Coordinates of C-alpha atoms in Angstrom, one line a residue:
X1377 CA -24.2 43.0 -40.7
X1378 CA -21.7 45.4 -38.8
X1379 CA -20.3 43.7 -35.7
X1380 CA -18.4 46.1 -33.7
X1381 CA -19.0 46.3 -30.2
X1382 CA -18.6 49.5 -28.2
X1383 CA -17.1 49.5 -24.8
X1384 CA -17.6 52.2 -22.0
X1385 CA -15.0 51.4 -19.3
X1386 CA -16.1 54.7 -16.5
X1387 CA -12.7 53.9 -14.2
X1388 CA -11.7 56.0 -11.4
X1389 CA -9.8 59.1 -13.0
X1390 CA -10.5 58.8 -16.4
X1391 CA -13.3 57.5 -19.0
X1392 CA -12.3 55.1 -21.8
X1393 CA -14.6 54.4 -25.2
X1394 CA -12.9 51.1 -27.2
X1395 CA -14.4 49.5 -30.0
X1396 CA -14.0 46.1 -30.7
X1397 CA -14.4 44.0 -33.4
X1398 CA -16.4 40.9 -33.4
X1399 CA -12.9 38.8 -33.7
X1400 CA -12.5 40.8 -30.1
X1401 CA -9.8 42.7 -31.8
X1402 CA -9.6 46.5 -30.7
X1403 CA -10.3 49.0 -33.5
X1404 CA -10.1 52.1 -31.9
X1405 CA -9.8 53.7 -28.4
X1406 CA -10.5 57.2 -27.0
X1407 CA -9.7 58.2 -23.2
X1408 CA -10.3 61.3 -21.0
X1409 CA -9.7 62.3 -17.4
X1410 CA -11.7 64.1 -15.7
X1411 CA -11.1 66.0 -12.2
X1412 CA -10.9 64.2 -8.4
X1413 CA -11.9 66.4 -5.8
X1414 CA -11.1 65.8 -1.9
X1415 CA -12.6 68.2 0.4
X1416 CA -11.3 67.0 3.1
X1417 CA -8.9 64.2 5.0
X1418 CA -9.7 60.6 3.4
X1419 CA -12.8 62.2 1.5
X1420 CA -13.1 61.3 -2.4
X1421 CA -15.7 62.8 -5.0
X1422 CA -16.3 63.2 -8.4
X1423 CA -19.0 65.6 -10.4
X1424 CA -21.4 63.2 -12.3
X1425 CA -21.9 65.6 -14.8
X1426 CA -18.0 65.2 -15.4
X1427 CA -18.5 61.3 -15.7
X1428 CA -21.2 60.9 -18.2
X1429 CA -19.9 64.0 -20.5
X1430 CA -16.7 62.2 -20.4
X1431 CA -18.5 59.1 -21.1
X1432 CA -20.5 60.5 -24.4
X1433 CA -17.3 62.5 -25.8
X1434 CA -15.4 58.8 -25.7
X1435 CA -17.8 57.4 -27.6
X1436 CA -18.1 60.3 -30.5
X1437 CA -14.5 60.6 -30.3
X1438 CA -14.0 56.7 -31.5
X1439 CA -16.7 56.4 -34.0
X1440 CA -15.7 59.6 -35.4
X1441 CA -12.1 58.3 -35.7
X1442 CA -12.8 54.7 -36.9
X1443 CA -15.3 56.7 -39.2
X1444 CA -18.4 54.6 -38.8
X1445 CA -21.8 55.4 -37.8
X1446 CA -23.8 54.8 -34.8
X1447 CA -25.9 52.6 -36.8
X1448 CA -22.9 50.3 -37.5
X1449 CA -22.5 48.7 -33.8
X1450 CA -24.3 45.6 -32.8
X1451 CA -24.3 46.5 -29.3
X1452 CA -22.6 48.5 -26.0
X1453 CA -21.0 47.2 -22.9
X1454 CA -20.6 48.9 -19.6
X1455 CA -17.6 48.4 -17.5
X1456 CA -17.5 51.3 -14.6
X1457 CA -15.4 51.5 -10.6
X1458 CA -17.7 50.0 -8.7
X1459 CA -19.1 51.1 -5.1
X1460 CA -19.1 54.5 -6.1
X1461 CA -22.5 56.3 -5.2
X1462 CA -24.6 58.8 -7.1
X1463 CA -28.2 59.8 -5.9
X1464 CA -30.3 62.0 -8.3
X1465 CA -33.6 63.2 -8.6
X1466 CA -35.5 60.6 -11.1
X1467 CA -37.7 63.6 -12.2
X1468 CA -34.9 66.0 -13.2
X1469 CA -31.9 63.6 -13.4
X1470 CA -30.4 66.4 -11.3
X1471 CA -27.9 64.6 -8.5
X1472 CA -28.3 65.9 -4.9
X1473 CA -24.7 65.3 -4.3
X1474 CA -21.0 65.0 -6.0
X1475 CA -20.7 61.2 -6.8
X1476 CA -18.8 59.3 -3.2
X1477 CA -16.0 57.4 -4.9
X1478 CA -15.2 53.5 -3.7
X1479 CA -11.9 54.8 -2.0
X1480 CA -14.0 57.7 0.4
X1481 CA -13.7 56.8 4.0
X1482 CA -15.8 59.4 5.9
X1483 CA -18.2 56.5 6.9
X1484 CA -15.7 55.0 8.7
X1485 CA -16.7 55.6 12.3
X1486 CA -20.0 54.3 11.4
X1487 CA -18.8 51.1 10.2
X1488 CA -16.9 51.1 13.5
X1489 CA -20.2 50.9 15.2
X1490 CA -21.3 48.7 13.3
X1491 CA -18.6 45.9 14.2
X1492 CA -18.8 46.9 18.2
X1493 CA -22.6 46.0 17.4
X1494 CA -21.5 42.6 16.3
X1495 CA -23.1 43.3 13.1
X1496 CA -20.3 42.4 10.5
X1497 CA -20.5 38.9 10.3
X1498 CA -24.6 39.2 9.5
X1499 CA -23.2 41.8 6.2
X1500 CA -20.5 39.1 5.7
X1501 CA -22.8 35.9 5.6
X1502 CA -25.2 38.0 3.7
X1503 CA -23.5 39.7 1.0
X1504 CA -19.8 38.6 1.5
X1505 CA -18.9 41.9 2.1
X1506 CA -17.6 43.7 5.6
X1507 CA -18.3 46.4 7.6
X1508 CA -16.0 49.2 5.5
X1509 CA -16.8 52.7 4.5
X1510 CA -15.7 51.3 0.5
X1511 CA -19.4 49.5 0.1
X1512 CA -21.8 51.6 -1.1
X1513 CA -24.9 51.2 1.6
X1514 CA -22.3 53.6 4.1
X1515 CA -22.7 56.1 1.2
X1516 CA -26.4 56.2 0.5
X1517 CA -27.0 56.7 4.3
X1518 CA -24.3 59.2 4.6
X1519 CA -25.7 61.2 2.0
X1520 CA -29.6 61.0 3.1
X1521 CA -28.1 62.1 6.8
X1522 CA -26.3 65.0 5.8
X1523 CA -27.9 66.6 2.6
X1524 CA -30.7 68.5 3.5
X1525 CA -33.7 67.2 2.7
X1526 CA -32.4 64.3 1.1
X1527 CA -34.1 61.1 2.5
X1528 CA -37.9 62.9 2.9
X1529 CA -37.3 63.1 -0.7
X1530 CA -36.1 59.7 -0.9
X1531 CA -38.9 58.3 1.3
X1532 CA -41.6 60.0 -1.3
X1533 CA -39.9 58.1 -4.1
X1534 CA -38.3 60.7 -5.6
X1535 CA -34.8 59.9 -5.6
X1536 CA -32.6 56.8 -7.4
X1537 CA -29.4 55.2 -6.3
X1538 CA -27.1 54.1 -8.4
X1539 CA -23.5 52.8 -8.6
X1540 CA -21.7 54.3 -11.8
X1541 CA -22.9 51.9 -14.5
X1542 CA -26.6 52.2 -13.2
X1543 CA -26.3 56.6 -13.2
X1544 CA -24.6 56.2 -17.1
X1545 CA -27.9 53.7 -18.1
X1546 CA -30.7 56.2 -16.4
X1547 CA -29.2 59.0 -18.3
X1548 CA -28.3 57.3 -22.2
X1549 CA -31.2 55.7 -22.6
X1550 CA -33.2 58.8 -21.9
X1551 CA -34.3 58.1 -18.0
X1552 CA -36.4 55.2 -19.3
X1553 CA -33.9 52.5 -17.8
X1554 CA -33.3 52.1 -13.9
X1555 CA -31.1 48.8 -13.9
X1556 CA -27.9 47.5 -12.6
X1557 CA -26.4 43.9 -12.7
X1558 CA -25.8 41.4 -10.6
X1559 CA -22.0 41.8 -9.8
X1560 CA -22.2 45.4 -9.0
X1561 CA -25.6 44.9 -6.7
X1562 CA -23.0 42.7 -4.9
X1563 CA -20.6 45.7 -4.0
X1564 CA -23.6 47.6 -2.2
X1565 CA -24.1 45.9 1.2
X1566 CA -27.7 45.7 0.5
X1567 CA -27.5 42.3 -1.9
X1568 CA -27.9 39.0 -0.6
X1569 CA -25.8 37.1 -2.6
X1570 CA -27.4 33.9 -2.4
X1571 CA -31.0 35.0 -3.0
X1572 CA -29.8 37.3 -5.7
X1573 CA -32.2 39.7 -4.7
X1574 CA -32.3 43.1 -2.3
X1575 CA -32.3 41.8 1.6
X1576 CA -35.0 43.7 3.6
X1577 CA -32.8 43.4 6.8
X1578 CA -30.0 45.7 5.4
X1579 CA -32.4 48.2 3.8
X1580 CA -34.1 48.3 6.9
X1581 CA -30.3 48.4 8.5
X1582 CA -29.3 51.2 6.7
X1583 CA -32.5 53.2 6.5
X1584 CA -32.5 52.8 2.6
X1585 CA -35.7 53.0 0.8
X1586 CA -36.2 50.4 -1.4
X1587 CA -37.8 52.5 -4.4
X1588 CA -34.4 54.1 -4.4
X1589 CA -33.1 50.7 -6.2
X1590 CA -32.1 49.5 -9.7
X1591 CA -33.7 46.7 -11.0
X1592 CA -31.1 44.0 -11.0
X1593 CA -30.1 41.9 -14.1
X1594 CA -27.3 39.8 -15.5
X1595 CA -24.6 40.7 -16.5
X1596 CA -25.4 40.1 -20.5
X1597 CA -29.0 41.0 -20.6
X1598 CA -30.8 43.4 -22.1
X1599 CA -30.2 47.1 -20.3
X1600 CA -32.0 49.5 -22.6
X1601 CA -31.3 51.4 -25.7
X1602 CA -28.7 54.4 -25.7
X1603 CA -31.0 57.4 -26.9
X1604 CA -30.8 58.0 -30.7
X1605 CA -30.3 61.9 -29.8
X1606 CA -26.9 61.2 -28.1
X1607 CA -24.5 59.2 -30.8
X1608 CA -27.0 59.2 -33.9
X1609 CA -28.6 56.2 -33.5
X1610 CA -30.4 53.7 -31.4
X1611 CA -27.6 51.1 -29.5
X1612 CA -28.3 48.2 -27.5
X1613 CA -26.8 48.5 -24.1
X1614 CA -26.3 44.4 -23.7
X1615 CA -23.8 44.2 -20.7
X1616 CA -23.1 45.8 -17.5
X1617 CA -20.6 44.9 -15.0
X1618 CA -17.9 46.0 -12.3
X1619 CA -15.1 47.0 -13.8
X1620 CA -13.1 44.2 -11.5
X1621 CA -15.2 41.3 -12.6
X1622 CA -15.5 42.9 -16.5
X1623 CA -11.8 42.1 -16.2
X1624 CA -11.9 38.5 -15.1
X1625 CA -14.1 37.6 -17.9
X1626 CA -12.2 39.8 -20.3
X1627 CA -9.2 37.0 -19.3
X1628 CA -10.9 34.2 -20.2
X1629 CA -11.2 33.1 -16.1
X1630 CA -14.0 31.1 -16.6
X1631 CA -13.1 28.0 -14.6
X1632 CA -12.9 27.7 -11.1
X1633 CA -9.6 28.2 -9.2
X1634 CA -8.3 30.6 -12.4
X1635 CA -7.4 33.9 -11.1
X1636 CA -6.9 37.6 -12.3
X1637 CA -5.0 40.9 -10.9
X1638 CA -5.8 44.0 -12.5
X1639 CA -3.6 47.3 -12.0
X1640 CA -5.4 50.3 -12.0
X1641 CA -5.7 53.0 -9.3
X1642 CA -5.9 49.8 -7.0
X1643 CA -5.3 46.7 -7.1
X1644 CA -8.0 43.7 -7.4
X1645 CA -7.2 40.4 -7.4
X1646 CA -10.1 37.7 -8.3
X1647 CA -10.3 33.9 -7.8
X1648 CA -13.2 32.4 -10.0
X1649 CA -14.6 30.1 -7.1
X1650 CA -17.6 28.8 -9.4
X1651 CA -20.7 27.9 -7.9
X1652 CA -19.4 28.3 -4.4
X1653 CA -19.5 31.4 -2.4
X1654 CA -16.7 30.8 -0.6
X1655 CA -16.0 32.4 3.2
X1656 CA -13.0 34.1 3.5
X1657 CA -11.7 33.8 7.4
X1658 CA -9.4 36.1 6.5
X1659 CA -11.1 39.2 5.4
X1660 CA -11.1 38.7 1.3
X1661 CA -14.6 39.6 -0.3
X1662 CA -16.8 37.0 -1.4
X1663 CA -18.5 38.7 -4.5
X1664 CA -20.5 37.6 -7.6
X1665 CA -17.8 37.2 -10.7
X1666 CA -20.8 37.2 -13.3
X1667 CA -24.2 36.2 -13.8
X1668 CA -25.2 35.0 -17.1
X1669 CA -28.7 33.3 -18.0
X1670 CA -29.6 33.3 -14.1
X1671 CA -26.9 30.8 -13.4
X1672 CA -23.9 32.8 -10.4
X1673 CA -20.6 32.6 -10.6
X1674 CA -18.5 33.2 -7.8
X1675 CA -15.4 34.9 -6.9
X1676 CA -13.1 35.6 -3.8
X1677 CA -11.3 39.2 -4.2
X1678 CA -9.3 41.0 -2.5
X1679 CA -9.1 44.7 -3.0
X1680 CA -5.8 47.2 -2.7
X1681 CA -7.0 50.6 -2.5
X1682 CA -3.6 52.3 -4.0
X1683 CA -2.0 50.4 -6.7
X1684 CA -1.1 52.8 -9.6
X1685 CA -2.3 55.7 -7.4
X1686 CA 1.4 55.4 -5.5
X1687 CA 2.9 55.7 -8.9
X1688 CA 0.9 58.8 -9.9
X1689 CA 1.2 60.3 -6.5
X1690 CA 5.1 60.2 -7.1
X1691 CA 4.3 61.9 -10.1
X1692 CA 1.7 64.7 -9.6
X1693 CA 2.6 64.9 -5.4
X1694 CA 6.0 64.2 -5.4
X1695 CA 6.7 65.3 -9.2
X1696 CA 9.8 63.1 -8.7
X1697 CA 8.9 61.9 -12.2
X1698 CA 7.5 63.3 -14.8
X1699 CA 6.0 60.2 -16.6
X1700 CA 4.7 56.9 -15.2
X1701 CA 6.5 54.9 -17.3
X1702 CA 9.9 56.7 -15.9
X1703 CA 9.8 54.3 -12.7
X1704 CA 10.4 51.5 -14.7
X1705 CA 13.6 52.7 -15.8
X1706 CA 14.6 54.5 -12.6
X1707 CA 13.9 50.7 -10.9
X1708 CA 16.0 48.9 -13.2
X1709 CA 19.4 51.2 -12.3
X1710 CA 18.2 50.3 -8.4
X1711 CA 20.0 47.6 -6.7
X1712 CA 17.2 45.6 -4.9
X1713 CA 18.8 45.9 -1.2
X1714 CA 17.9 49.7 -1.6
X1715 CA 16.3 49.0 2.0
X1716 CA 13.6 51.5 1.4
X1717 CA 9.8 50.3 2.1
X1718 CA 6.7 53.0 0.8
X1719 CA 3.4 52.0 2.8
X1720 CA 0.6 53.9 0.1
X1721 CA -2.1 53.9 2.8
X1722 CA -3.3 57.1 1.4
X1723 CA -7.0 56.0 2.4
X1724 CA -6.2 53.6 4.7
X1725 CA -5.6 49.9 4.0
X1726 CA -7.7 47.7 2.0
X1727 CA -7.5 43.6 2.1
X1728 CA -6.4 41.8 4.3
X1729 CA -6.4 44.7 7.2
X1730 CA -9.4 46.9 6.5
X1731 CA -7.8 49.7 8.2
X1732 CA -9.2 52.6 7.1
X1733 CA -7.7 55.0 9.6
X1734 CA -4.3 53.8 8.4
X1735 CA -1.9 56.4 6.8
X1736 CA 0.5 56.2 4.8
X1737 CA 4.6 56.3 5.2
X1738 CA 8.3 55.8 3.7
X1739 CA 10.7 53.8 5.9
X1740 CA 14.1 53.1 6.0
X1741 CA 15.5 56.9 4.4
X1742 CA 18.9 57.2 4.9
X1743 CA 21.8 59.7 3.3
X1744 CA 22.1 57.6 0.6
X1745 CA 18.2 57.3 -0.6
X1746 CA 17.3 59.2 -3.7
X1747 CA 14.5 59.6 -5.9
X1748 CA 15.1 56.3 -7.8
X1749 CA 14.9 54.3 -4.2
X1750 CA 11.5 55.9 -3.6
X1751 CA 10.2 54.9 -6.9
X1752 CA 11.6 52.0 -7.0
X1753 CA 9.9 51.4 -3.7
X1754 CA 6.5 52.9 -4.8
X1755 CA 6.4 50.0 -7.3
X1756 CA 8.0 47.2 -4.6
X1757 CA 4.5 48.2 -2.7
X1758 CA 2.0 47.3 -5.3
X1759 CA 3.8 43.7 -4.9
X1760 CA 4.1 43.2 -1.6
X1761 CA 0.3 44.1 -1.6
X1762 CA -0.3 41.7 -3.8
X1763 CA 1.2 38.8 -1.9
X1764 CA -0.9 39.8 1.1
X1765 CA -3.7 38.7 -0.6
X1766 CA -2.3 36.3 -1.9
X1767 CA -1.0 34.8 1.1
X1768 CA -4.8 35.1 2.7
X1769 CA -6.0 33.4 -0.2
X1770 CA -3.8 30.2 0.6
X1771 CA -4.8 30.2 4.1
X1772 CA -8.5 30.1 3.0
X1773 CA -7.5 27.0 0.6
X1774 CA -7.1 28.7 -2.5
X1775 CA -3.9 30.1 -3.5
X1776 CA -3.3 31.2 -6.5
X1777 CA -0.1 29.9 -8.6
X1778 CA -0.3 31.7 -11.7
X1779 CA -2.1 35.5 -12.3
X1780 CA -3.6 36.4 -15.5
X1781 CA -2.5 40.8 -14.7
X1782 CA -3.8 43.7 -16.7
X1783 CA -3.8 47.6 -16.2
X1784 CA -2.0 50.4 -16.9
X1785 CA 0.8 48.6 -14.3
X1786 CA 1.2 45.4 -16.8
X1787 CA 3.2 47.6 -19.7
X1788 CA 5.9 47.8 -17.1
X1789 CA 8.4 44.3 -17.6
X1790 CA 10.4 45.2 -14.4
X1791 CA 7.4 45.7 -12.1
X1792 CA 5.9 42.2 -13.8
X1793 CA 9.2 40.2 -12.8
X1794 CA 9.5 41.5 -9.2
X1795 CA 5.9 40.4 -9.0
X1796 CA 6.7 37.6 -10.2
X1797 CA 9.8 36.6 -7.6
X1798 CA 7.4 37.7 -4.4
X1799 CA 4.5 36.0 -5.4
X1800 CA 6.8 32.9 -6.6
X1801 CA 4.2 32.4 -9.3
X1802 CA 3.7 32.6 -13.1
X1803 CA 2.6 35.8 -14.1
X1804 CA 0.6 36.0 -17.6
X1805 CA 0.2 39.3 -19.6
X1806 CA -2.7 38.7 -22.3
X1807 CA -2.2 40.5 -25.7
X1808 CA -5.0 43.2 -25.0
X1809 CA -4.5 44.2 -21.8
X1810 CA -7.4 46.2 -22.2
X1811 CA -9.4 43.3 -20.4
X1812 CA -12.4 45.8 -18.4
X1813 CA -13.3 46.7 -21.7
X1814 CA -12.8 43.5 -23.4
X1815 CA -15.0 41.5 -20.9
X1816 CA -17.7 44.1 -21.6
X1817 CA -17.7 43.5 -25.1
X1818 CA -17.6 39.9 -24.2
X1819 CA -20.8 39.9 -22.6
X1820 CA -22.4 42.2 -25.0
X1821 CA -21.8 39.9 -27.8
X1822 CA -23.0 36.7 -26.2
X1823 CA -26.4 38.1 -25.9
X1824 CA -26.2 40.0 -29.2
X1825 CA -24.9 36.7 -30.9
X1826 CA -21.4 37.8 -32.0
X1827 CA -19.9 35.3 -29.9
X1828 CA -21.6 31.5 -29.7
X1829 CA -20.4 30.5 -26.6
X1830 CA -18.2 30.8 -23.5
X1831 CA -15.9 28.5 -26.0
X1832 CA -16.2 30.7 -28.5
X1833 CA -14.4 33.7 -26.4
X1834 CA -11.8 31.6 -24.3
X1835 CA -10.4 30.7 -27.7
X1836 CA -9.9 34.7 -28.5
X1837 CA -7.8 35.0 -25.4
X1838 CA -4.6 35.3 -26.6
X1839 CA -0.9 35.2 -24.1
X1840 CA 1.6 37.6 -25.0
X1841 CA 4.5 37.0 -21.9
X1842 CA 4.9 35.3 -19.6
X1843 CA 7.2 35.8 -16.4
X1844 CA 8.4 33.1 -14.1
X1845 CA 9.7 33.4 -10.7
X1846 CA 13.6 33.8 -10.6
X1847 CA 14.4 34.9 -7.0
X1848 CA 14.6 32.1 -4.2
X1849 CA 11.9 31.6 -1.8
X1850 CA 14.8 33.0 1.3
X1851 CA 15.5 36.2 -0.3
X1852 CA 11.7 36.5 -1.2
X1853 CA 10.9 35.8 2.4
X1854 CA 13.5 38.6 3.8
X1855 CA 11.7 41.4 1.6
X1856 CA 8.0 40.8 2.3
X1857 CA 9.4 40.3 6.2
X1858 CA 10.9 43.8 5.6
X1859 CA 7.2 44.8 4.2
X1860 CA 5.4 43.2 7.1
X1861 CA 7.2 45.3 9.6
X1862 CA 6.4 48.2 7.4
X1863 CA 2.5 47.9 7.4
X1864 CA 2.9 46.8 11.5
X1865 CA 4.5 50.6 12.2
X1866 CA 1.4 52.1 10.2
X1867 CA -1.6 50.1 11.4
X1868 CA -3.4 52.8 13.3
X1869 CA -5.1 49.9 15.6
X1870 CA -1.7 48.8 16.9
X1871 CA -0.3 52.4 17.7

C-alpha cells in the first residue's frame, strides 16, 4: 500500500501542494502565487477562482513530478489563512463577492461600535476572540450589507460561508461536502469555544443565517472525497486546519506551555495551553490549537499582521532589493546602532494593540541612512513584534522561553539570532520548515492510519539549529525601548 500524503497549504499570496511520505519526509513540492487586489485604503481581496485553480494546478504539478498517480495517496490534508471569507451560491458554486482576506480592515468602524456597546468582552468570553475587523463574522455581515441582494438570498438558504479550507472542500469534492473544523470555526466570531458548537447570540449579533454554516468537525476526521474528475482519482480529504494551528502540530507542540512562531506574511505565535482556555488580559487570542477524537486543545496566540510582508514590501514597493533573501546579507554589513526603527502597520496593528487605524512609518532617517539600514530595520521589526507578544504572554503567566519558528523568515540565520538576543530565548529551527503542510499531513495520517499515535509523530520531529541568546538583557532593553517609542508615535488612538 502507497502511503504518501498530499498537502494543500492555501496561504495568503501563494498556493503550495507538498507530498509527504509516510516517514513525514517531503517528496515533492509545487508553489504558485496568485494576484492580491486592494481597492482601496486598508481593503484586501483575492478572486476565489484564483485560489482553487491554484490549488488543483499544485497538486497536478507534484504528482506529475514525483510521477505517481492519484490512486497512489492515502489521503489529503488542508492547511489554508484563516479568517478569510468567501460566500457563494450553493446552487452554482458561483461566489457573490472577491474572497475578504484576514488582513481587510473595512469593518473597522463597526467593530468600533461594537466595543462603545460594551460588547467585546461577551465575543471574548465566548469565542476568545475581540472585536477586530480580522475575524470573519465582520466579513459575512459586510458582504450581506453591501452586495445587492446578498442576504435575501442568504435568508432563503441559498448562499454558504466559508473560510478558505471550507470554499476548497465544497468545490473538490464536487459540492457534496459543506464542512470546516474546529480550529478555523474558532477564527469566525460566531464559535463558542467551549460548547464547540455555533452560539445563537452572535448569529443573531451579526445577522448571520445559520444555514449559511459549515458543518464543524475535527481536525482529523473524515472531510469528503476529492472528485475523481479533478486529479484522476478518488482522495480522502482526512484533515483540515488553520494554517497557524497546522503549524503548531507540524512542530510536534503537543504539550502544554510548548510554543511555536511561524513567519509568513504575518507573524503568529502559539502557546499550547491544553485543556484550558486561557484569558488573555492582555489582548492575545484564545483559540482552539486542534481537536482530535472530540477531545480540545487549547492555545493562546498572538497575531502580527506584517511579518514577511515588510520584507516583500521593500522589495516589490520599495524595490530596494531585488530578492528576499538579499536583506540577510545587507543586515549582516549593518552595524546594529543603525538607529533606524520601520513600524509595518500597513493594516494597522495586530496583537497586543489591535489598532487597526494605525499606519505605518520609518523613524530615525538621517544623512547617513541607506538602503541597508532600512532593511535591516524591516527585519529588526518582525522581532520587536515578536517580543510584544511575547512580553503579554508573560504578563498573562505564560511566557515563552524557547520558540519552535518556521516560514519563509526561518532560512534567514541573521534574522534568527537577532530574534534570538530580543526575545532572550532559545530559538529552534526544525529540519522541515515546511511545518503548515507537515501538520496537515500529520492529521491526515492519524485518521488514515499512517501514523499510530501522537508518539508516533513527535518522534519524526527532527531539530536542525538552534540559536541562543548572545546580547545582554541592557542592550536588549535599550532597542525594544527604542521600538516602544516607535509604535507610541504611530498609534492612531494616542495622536
Amino acid at each position: 500500500m502507497s502511503r504518501y500524503l498530499l498537502s494543500i497549504d492555501q496561504g495568503t499570496t501563494s498556493t503550495r501542494a507538498v507530498l509527504f511520505t509516510g516517514e513525514g519526509v517531503i517528496a515533492e513540492k509545487a508553489q504558485c502565487e496568485f494576484p492580491q487586489y486592494y481597492p482601496n485604503d486598508g481593503w484586501v481581496e483575492h478572486n476565489p477562482d484564483d485560489i482553487l485553480t491554484t490549488v488543483i494546478d499544485c497538486c497536478r504539478q507534484v504528482i506529475k513530478q514525483q510521477n505517481i498517480n492519484a490512486s497512489d495517496i492515502v489521503a489529503v490534508g488542508i492547511a489554508n489563512q484563516r479568517e478569510t471569507t468567501v460566500i457563494w451560491d450553493r446552487h452554482t458554486g458561483k461566489s457573490v463577492y472577491n474572497a475578504i482576506v484576514w488582513q481587510d480592515r473595512r469593518a473597522s468602524k463597526y467593530c468600533q461600535q461594537l466595543k462603545d456597546d460594551g460588547i467585546e468582552p461577551m465575543l471574548q468570553e465566548k469565542t476568545g476572540l475581540l472585536a477586530d475587523p480580522y475575524f470573519s463574522a465582520t466579513k459575512i455581515k459586510w458582504i450581506l450589507d453591501n452586495v445587492e441582494g446578498t442576504r435575501a438570498r442568504a435568508e432563503k438558504g441559498d448562499l454558504l460561508f466559508g473560510t478558505i479550507d471550507t470554499f476548497l472542500l465544497w468545490h473538490l469534492s464536487g459540492t457534496k461536502s459543506h464542512k470546516t473544523d474546529a480550529s478555523n470555526a474558532s477564527r469566525t466570531l460566531l464559535f463558542n469555544i467551549h460548547t464547540q458548537s455555533w452560539d445563537e447570540e452572535l448569529l443573531s449579533l451579526f445577522n448571520i443565517p445559520v444555514s449559511m454554516l459549515p458543518e464543524v468537525m475535527d481536525s482529523s476526521d473524515d472531510f469528503g472525497v476529492i472528485d475523481a474528475g479533478i486529479l484522476g482519482s478518488e482522495i480522502p480529504i482526512l484533515a483540515m486546519a488553520g494554517d497557524q494551528q497546522a503549524a503548531l502540530f507540524g512542530q510536534a507542540c503537543f504539550e502544554s506551555g510548548m510554543a511555536k512562531s511561524t513567519y509568513g506574511t504575518g507573524c503568529f505565535l502559539m502557546l499550547n495551553t491544553g485543556d484550558k482556555a486561557l484569558t488573555s488580559k492582555h489582548q492575545l487570542l484564545t483559540t482552539v490549537a486542534y481537536r482530535l477524537d472530540g477531545k480540545t486543545t487549547y492555545a493562546l496566540e498572538g497575531s502580527i499582521f506584517v511579518a514577511g510582508a515588510a520584507i516583500q514590501w521593500l522589495r516589490d514597493g520599495l524595490k530596494l532589493i531585488g530578492q528576499a533573501d538579499e536583506a540577510e546579507l545587507l543586515a549582516r554589513d549593518t552595524p546594529l546602532s543603525h538607529g533606524v526603527y520601520m513600524v509595518p502597520a500597513f493594516t494597522g496593528l495586530g496583537a497586543p494593540y489591535w489598532d487597526p487605524d494605525s499606519r505605518g512609518a520609518i523613524f530615525g532617517l538621517t544623512r547617513n541612512t541607506g538602503i541597508k539600514e532600512i532593511v535591516t530595520a524591516g527585519l529588526q521589526s518582525v522581532c520587536y513584534q515578536t517580543k510584544d507578544l511575547q512580553k503579554s504572554m508573560e504578563v498573562d503567566g505564560v511566557r515563552p522561553i524557547s520558540l519552535r519558528v518556521d516560514g519563509g523568515m526561518a532560512v534567514n540565520a541573521w534574522f534568527l539570532q537577532f530574534l534570538s538576543n530580543i526575545l532572550g530565548a532559545r530559538i529552534d529551527v526544525p529540519t522541515v520548515i515546511e511545518t503548515t503542510a507537515q501538520g496537515v499531513a500529520f492529521l491526515a495520517g492519524l485518521r488514515a492510519g499512517v501514523f499510530s499515535s501522537l508518539e508516533h509523530v513527535e518522534a519524526i520531529w527532527q531539530l536542525d539549529a538552534s540559536y541562543d541568546p548572545t546580547m545582554p538583557k541592557s542592550e536588549r532593553d535599550i532597542f525594544y525601548a527604542g521600538w516602544m517609542e516607535s509604535v507610541k508615535r504611530v498609534r492612531s488612538e494616542l495622536n
